[in-house]
Short mmCIF file of C-alpha atoms and ligand atoms in Angstrom, two decimals:
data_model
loop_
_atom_site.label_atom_id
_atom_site.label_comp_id
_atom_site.label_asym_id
_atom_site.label_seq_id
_atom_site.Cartn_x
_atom_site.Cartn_y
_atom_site.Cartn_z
CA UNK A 72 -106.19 -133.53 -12.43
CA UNK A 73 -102.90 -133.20 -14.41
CA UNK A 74 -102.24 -132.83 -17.67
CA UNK A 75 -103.00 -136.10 -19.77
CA UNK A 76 -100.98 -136.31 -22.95
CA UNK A 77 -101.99 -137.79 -25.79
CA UNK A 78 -100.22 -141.15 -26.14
CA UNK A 79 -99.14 -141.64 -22.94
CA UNK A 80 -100.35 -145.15 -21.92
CA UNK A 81 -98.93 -145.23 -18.18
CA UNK A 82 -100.77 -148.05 -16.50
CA UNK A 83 -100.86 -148.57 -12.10
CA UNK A 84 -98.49 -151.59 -11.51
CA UNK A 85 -99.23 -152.42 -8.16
CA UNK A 86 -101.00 -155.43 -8.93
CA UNK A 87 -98.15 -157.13 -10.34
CA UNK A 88 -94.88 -157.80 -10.17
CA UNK A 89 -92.55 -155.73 -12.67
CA UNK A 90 -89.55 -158.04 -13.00
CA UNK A 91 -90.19 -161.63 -13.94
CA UNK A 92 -87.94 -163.82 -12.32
CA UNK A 93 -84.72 -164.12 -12.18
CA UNK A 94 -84.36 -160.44 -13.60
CA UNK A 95 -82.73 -157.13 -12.36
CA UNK A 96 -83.81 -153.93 -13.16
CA UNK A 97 -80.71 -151.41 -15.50
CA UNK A 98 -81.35 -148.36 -15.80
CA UNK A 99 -78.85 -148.01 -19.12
CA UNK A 100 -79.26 -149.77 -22.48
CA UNK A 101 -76.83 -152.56 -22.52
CA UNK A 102 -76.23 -153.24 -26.52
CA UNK A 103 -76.17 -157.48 -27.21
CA UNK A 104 -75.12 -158.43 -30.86
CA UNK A 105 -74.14 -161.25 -32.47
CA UNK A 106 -72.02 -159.88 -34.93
CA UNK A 107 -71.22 -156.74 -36.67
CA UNK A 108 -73.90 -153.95 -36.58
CA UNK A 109 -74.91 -153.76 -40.46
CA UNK A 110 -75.62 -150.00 -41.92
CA UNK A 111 -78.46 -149.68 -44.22
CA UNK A 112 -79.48 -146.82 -46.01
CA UNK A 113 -83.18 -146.04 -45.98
CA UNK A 114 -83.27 -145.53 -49.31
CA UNK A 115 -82.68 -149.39 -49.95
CA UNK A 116 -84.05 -150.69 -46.62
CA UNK A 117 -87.53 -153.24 -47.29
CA UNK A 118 -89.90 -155.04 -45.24
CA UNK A 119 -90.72 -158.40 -46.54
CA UNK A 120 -93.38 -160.70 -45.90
CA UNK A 121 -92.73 -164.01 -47.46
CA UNK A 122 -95.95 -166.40 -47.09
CA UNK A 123 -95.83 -169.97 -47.21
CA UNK A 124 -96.07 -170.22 -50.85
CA UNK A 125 -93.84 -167.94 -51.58
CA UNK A 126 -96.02 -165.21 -52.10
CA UNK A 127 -94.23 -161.28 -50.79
CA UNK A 128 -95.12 -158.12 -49.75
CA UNK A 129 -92.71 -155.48 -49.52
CA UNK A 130 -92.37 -152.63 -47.42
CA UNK A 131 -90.25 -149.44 -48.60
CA UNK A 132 -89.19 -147.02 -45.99
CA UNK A 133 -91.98 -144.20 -47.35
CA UNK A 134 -94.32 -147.15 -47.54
CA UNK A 135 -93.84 -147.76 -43.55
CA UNK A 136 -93.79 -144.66 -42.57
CA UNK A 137 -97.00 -143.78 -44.52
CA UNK A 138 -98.37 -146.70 -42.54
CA UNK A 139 -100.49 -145.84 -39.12
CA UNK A 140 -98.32 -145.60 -36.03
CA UNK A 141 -98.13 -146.84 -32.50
CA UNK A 142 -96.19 -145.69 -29.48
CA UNK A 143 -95.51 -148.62 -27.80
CA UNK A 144 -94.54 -148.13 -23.62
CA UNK A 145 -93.29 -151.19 -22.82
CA UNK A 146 -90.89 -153.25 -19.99
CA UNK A 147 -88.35 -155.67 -22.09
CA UNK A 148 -86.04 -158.66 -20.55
CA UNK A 149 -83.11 -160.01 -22.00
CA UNK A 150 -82.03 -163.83 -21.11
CA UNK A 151 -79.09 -162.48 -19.78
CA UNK A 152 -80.97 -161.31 -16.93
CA UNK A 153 -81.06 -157.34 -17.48
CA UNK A 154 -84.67 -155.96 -17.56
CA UNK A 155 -85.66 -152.48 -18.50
CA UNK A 156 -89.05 -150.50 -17.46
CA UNK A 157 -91.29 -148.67 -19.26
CA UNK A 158 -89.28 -148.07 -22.68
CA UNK A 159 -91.04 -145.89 -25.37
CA UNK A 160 -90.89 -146.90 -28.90
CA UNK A 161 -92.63 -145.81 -32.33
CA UNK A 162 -93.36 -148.19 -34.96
CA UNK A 163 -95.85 -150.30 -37.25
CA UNK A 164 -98.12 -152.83 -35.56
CA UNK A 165 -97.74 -156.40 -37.25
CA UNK A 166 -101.50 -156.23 -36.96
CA UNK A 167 -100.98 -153.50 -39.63
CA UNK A 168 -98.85 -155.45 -41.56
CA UNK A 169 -100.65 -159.10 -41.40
CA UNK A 170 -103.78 -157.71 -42.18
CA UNK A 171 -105.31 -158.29 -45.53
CA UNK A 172 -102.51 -161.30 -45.44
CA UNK A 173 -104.38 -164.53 -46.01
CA UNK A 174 -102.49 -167.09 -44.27
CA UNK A 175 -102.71 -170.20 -42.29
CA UNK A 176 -99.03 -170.45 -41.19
CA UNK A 177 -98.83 -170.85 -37.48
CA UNK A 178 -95.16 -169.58 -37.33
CA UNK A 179 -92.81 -167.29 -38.02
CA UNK A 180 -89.29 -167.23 -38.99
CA UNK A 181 -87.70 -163.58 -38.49
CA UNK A 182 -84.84 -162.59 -40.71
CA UNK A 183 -82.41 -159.58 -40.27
CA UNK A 184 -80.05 -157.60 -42.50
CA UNK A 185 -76.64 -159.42 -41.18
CA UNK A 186 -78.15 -162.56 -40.90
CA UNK A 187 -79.70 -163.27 -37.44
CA UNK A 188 -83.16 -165.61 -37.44
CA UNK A 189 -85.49 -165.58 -34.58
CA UNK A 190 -88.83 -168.07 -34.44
CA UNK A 191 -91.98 -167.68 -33.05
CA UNK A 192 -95.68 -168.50 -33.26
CA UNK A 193 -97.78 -166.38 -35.56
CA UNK A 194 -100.11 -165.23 -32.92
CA UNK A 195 -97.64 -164.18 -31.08
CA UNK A 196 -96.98 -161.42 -33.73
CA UNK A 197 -100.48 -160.40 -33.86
CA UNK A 198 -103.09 -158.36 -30.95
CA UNK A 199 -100.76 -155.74 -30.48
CA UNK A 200 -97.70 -157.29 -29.07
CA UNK A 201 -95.70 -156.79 -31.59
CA UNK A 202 -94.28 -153.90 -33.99
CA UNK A 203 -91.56 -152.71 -36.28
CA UNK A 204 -89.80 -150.02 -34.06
CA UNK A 205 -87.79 -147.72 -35.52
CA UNK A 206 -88.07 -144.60 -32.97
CA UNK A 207 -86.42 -145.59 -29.47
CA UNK A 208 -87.24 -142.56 -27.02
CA UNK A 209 -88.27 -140.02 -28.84
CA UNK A 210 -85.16 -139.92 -31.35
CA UNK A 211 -84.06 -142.66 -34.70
CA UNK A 212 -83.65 -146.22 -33.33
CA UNK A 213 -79.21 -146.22 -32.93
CA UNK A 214 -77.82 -148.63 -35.42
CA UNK A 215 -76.55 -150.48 -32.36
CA UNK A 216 -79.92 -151.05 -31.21
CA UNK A 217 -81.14 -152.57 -34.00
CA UNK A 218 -81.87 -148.89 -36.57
CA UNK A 219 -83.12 -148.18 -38.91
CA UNK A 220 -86.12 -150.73 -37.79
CA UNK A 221 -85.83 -153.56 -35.20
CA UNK A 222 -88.97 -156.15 -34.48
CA UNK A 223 -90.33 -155.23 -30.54
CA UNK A 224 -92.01 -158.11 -29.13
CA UNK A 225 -91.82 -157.33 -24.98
CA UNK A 226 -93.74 -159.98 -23.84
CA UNK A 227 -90.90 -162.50 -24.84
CA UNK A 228 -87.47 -162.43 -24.03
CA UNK A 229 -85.28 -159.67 -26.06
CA UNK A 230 -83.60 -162.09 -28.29
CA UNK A 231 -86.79 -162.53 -29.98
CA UNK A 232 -86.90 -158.68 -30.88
CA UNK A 233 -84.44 -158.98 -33.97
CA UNK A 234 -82.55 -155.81 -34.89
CA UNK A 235 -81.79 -154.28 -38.04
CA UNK A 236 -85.17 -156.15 -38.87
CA UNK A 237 -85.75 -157.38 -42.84
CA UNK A 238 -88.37 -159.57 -43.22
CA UNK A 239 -90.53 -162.73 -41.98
CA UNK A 240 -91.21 -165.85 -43.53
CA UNK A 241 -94.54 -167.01 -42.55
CA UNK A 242 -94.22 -171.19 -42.02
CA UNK A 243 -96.33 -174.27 -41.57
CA UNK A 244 -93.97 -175.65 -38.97
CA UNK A 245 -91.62 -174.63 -36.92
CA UNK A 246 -88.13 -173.55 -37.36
CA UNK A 247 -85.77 -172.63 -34.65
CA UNK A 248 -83.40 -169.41 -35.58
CA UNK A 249 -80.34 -168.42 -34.18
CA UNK A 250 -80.29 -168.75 -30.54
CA UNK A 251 -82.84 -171.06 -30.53
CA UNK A 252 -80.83 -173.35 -32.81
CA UNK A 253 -77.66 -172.74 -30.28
CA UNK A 254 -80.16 -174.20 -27.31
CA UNK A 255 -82.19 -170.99 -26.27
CA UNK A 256 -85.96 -171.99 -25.64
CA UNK A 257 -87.92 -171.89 -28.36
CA UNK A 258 -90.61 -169.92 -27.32
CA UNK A 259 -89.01 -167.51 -24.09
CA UNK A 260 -91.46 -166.66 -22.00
CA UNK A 261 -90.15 -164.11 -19.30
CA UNK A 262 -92.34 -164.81 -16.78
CA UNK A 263 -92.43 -169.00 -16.81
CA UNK A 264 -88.39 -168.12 -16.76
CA UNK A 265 -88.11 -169.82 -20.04
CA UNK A 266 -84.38 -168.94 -20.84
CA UNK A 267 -82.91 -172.62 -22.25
CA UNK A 268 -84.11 -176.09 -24.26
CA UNK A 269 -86.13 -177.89 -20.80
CA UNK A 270 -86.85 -174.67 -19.02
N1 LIG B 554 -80.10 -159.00 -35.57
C1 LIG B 554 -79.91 -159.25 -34.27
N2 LIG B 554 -80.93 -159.03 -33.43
C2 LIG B 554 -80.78 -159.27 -32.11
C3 LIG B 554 -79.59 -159.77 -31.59
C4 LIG B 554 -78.52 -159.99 -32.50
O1 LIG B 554 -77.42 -160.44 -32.11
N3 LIG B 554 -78.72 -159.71 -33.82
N4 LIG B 554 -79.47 -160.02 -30.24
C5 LIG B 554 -80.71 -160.24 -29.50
C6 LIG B 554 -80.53 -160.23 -28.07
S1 LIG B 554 -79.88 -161.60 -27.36
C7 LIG B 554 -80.95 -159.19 -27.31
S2 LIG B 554 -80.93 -159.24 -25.61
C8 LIG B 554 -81.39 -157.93 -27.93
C9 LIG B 554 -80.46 -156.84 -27.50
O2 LIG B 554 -80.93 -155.62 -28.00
P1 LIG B 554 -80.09 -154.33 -27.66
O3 LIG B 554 -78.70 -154.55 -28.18
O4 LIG B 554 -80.81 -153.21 -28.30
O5 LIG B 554 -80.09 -154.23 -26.14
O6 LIG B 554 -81.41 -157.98 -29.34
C10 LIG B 554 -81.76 -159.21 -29.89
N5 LIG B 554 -81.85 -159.03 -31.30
MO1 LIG B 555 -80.29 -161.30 -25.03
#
């Protein structure tokens, strides 16, 4: 018997497949933005929650940081076809965050500093699939990648994991954001190959 870190959540993967299809496997971090890559200071940065009446909870820096946190080591896909194993992240669990939220919105609109949207059902925010990461391998999250906080939800296709996260707006119905407005599949499911509108 080795040595068995705390944290380390290695799992055996020979029951299933590692790359959905269509994907290869990079070993480097290709960087996939929209736009420019906003700056902003900590000492400004806010998580919002907006609920469906317009209700908010807000997030400083201190606030998340003060907040219990997870060490996500997870596989992520991009639509683009790149696929990376076994990343290691830090961040808040939106378990963490939605709790003590009352709701009965069933989606969720993500918003970013800079502008980019992303959509996606409720649940698929909550039983620990999803967090805001703001530690990539062991050092900050680069403002390229998405720092100071980006949202980390592997089990759908990257686009879905908004950088230089800001808030969500918790909805009734459904709203498509960026990509999915420019004919990206609403929900992008990796492993049903669920890339574009009709996939
Ligand atoms: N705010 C914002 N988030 C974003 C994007 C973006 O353009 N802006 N691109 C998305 C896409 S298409 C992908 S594949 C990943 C890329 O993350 P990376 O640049 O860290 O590889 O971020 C997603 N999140
Ligand atoms: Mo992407």
């Amino acid at each position: 018997m080795g040595i068995v870190s705390p944290g380390f959540q290695g799992r055996p993967r020979t029951a299933e497949p590692a790359l959905p299809p269509g994907q290869y496997l990079t070993q480097d971090f290709p960087v996939l933005s929209a736009g420019p890559t906003p700056r902003v200071p900590l000492d400004t940065w806010e998580f919002v929650v907006t609920g469906e009446g317009g209700a908010e909870y807000r997030w400083s820096w201190d606030e998340m940081m003060g907040l219990p946190q997870e060490t996500p080591h997870v596989d992520i896909h991009c639509v683009t076809r790149w696929s990376k194993l076994g990343t290691n992240w830090q961040g808040v669990s939106l378990d963490t965050l939605l709790d003590g939220i009352d709701t009965s919105a069933r989606y969720a609109l993500v918003h970013s500093y800079g502008g980019y949207t992303t959509n996606l059902p409720l649940d698929d925010l909550r039983g620990g699939r999803a967090w805001v990461a703001h530690t990539y391998e062991g050092g900050p999250l680069p403002a390229e990648h998405g720092g100071p906080a980006r949202l980390l939800v592997p089990h759908l296709y990257f686009w879905k994991s908004a950088k230089w996260v800001r808030g969500i707006r918790l909805l009734a119905d459904d709203q498509p954001g960026f990509w999915e407005t420019a004919g990206y599949h609403d929900y992008g499911d990796p492993w049903r190959e669920q890339r574009y509108q009709g996939d």
